[in-house]
Short mmCIF file of C-alpha atoms in Angstrom, two decimals:
data_model
loop_
_atom_site.label_atom_id
_atom_site.label_comp_id
_atom_site.label_asym_id
_atom_site.label_seq_id
_atom_site.Cartn_x
_atom_site.Cartn_y
_atom_site.Cartn_z
CA UNK A 1 -6.20 -22.05 42.04
CA UNK A 2 -4.34 -19.90 44.28
CA UNK A 3 -4.51 -17.16 46.42
CA UNK A 4 -4.14 -13.51 45.25
CA UNK A 5 -3.16 -10.19 46.90
CA UNK A 6 -6.66 -7.99 45.35
CA UNK A 7 -9.20 -7.99 43.32
CA UNK A 8 -7.61 -7.02 40.24
CA UNK A 9 -4.94 -10.11 40.34
CA UNK A 10 -7.64 -12.24 40.81
CA UNK A 11 -9.62 -11.86 38.05
CA UNK A 12 -9.86 -13.82 35.16
CA UNK A 13 -7.76 -13.21 32.04
CA UNK A 14 -8.38 -16.55 29.99
CA UNK A 15 -10.45 -15.46 26.38
CA UNK A 16 -10.58 -11.91 27.90
CA UNK A 17 -8.74 -8.95 26.50
CA UNK A 18 -8.55 -6.04 28.86
CA UNK A 19 -7.91 -2.36 27.49
CA UNK A 20 -4.71 -0.86 28.58
CA UNK A 21 -5.14 1.26 30.96
CA UNK A 22 -8.50 0.77 32.29
CA UNK A 23 -9.24 -1.49 35.73
CA UNK A 24 -12.43 -2.71 35.96
CA UNK A 25 -12.51 -0.70 38.96
CA UNK A 26 -11.40 2.24 38.46
CA UNK A 27 -12.94 3.91 42.17
CA UNK A 28 -10.75 3.43 45.37
CA UNK A 29 -13.60 3.10 47.70
CA UNK A 30 -15.84 0.74 44.88
CA UNK A 31 -12.96 -1.27 45.10
CA UNK A 32 -12.13 -2.25 48.46
CA UNK A 33 -15.47 -2.15 48.33
CA UNK A 34 -15.66 -5.42 45.82
CA UNK A 35 -12.76 -6.75 47.20
CA UNK A 36 -14.63 -6.61 50.31
CA UNK A 37 -17.72 -8.55 49.10
CA UNK A 38 -15.87 -10.62 47.17
CA UNK A 39 -13.51 -12.11 50.20
CA UNK A 40 -17.18 -13.12 51.56
CA UNK A 41 -17.03 -15.48 49.19
CA UNK A 42 -13.05 -16.51 49.71
CA UNK A 43 -10.93 -14.91 51.96
CA UNK A 44 -7.66 -15.56 50.35
CA UNK A 45 -9.77 -14.14 46.74
CA UNK A 46 -9.34 -17.59 45.23
CA UNK A 47 -9.02 -17.13 41.23
CA UNK A 48 -11.05 -20.08 40.79
CA UNK A 49 -14.11 -19.20 43.65
CA UNK A 50 -13.51 -15.05 42.27
CA UNK A 51 -13.72 -17.04 38.70
CA UNK A 52 -17.07 -18.55 40.30
CA UNK A 53 -18.55 -15.26 41.84
CA UNK A 54 -18.51 -13.51 38.89
CA UNK A 55 -20.21 -15.60 36.72
CA UNK A 56 -22.78 -15.34 38.66
CA UNK A 57 -23.49 -11.86 38.00
CA UNK A 58 -23.97 -13.08 34.30
CA UNK A 59 -26.02 -15.92 34.91
CA UNK A 60 -28.49 -13.42 36.87
CA UNK A 61 -27.92 -10.52 34.31
CA UNK A 62 -29.13 -13.16 31.68
CA UNK A 63 -32.12 -14.59 33.62
CA UNK A 64 -33.04 -10.97 34.55
CA UNK A 65 -32.32 -9.29 30.57
CA UNK A 66 -35.67 -11.46 29.35
CA UNK A 67 -37.91 -9.38 28.44
CA UNK A 68 -41.06 -10.50 30.41
CA UNK A 69 -39.28 -8.15 33.57
CA UNK A 70 -39.16 -5.29 31.32
CA UNK A 71 -35.38 -4.00 32.66
CA UNK A 72 -33.38 -2.12 30.73
CA UNK A 73 -29.82 -1.92 30.24
CA UNK A 74 -29.27 0.70 33.47
CA UNK A 75 -31.77 -1.13 35.75
CA UNK A 76 -30.09 -4.64 34.69
CA UNK A 77 -26.80 -3.67 36.86
CA UNK A 78 -29.09 -3.00 40.22
CA UNK A 79 -31.30 -6.09 39.77
CA UNK A 80 -28.29 -8.26 38.59
CA UNK A 81 -26.52 -6.73 42.15
CA UNK A 82 -29.89 -7.42 44.61
CA UNK A 83 -29.50 -10.98 42.87
CA UNK A 84 -26.41 -11.79 43.45
CA UNK A 85 -25.61 -12.65 47.35
CA UNK A 86 -22.76 -11.34 47.69
CA UNK A 87 -22.97 -7.65 45.42
CA UNK A 88 -26.27 -6.82 47.38
CA UNK A 89 -25.50 -3.33 49.57
CA UNK A 90 -22.19 -2.97 46.87
CA UNK A 91 -22.93 0.71 45.27
CA UNK A 92 -25.14 -0.10 42.01
CA UNK A 93 -22.51 1.55 39.85
CA UNK A 94 -19.34 -0.44 40.85
CA UNK A 95 -21.05 -3.39 40.15
CA UNK A 96 -21.88 -2.38 36.50
CA UNK A 97 -18.73 -1.40 36.08
CA UNK A 98 -17.17 -5.03 37.18
CA UNK A 99 -19.61 -5.88 34.55
CA UNK A 100 -19.72 -3.44 32.33
CA UNK A 101 -15.17 -4.24 31.62
CA UNK A 102 -15.85 -7.75 31.76
CA UNK A 103 -18.14 -7.76 29.06
CA UNK A 104 -15.82 -4.95 27.07
CA UNK A 105 -13.02 -7.61 27.40
CA UNK A 106 -14.39 -10.65 26.24
CA UNK A 107 -15.62 -8.44 23.47
CA UNK A 108 -11.80 -7.57 22.52
CA UNK A 109 -10.65 -10.85 22.82
CA UNK A 110 -14.33 -12.48 20.41
CA UNK A 111 -12.82 -9.06 17.77
CA UNK A 112 -9.19 -10.42 18.14
CA UNK A 113 -9.87 -14.18 16.70
CA UNK A 114 -11.21 -12.54 13.83
CA UNK A 115 -7.61 -12.28 12.99
CA UNK A 116 -5.99 -14.63 15.29
CA UNK A 117 -5.98 -17.73 15.91
CA UNK A 118 -7.28 -17.73 19.59
CA UNK A 119 -4.16 -18.60 21.52
CA UNK A 120 -5.72 -20.76 24.43
CA UNK A 121 -9.02 -23.24 23.69
CA UNK A 122 -12.10 -23.22 24.68
CA UNK A 123 -11.69 -25.64 27.56
CA UNK A 124 -9.35 -23.61 29.09
CA UNK A 125 -12.17 -20.45 29.90
CA UNK A 126 -13.18 -19.92 33.34
CA UNK A 127 -16.85 -19.80 34.35
CA UNK A 128 -17.46 -15.84 33.73
CA UNK A 129 -16.12 -16.24 30.60
CA UNK A 130 -18.70 -19.04 29.52
CA UNK A 131 -21.07 -17.04 31.40
CA UNK A 132 -20.51 -13.95 28.96
CA UNK A 133 -21.39 -15.53 26.11
CA UNK A 134 -24.39 -17.49 27.22
CA UNK A 135 -25.44 -13.84 28.37
CA UNK A 136 -24.52 -12.41 25.06
CA UNK A 137 -24.50 -14.28 22.50
CA UNK A 138 -21.26 -14.17 21.03
CA UNK A 139 -19.08 -16.37 21.07
CA UNK A 140 -14.98 -16.23 19.61
CA UNK A 141 -14.49 -17.32 15.60
CA UNK A 142 -13.34 -21.02 15.52
CA UNK A 143 -10.85 -19.63 12.34
CA UNK A 144 -10.06 -16.37 11.80
CA UNK A 145 -11.27 -14.53 8.48
CA UNK A 146 -10.45 -15.65 6.03
CA UNK A 147 -9.87 -12.09 4.14
CA UNK A 148 -6.56 -11.43 6.92
CA UNK A 149 -5.28 -14.95 6.31
CA UNK A 150 -2.59 -13.19 4.24
CA UNK A 151 -1.41 -10.02 6.62
CA UNK A 152 1.68 -9.09 7.88
CA UNK A 153 1.45 -10.89 11.24
CA UNK A 154 3.20 -7.33 12.54
CA UNK A 155 0.40 -5.33 11.07
CA UNK A 156 -2.72 -7.22 12.63
CA UNK A 157 -0.28 -7.29 16.07
CA UNK A 158 -0.54 -3.26 16.09
CA UNK A 159 -3.73 -2.92 14.87
CA UNK A 160 -5.12 -4.90 18.13
CA UNK A 161 -2.41 -3.13 19.77
CA UNK A 162 -3.86 -0.49 18.96
CA UNK A 163 -7.11 -1.23 20.21
CA UNK A 164 -6.01 -2.31 23.40
CA UNK A 165 -4.79 1.25 24.56
CA UNK A 166 -8.41 1.73 23.92
CA UNK A 167 -8.31 3.21 19.97
CA UNK A 168 -10.10 2.27 17.43
CA UNK A 169 -8.39 -0.03 14.58
CA UNK A 170 -8.91 1.88 10.52
CA UNK A 171 -9.66 -2.22 9.39
CA UNK A 172 -11.05 -0.97 6.71
CA UNK A 173 -8.59 1.32 5.39
CA UNK A 174 -7.05 -1.69 4.37
CA UNK A 175 -7.62 -4.43 1.74
CA UNK A 176 -6.65 -7.92 3.01
#
């Protein structure tokens, strides 16, 4: 994999649809702290190494989320931070914000799979995406929902574009 100049360009993209204008780490200091933590894993922020490191977060979250641990979601992010070696010492909200942004990006991708054929093969998805699916128990639709197969591609694209911008698309107002 190729080296990356910063954490934003090192983040996985296959199997994720990030909401436009929402960076995974919105606070500059948190971004710097996360970037330095990841540089300890991979000095060049190699995409493959970053993917493996991010997958660790969701693998830990899945293990810690078990009911026997008695964690609520807010405490889960702190527990994950303390469990994963490269995130120890980081602000809890930075780890939480990163994980929630990745979860939202995956959720949006999964939502889009109801309306269009996935643009990439599942085999191309990295470890982070697979770990998110294991954590959330969700995965993309194997085929688009039949109700949307006859919709105009431009209408679907417009609705999905609205969702990528953080808005809600009025799917129920259309009879597919």
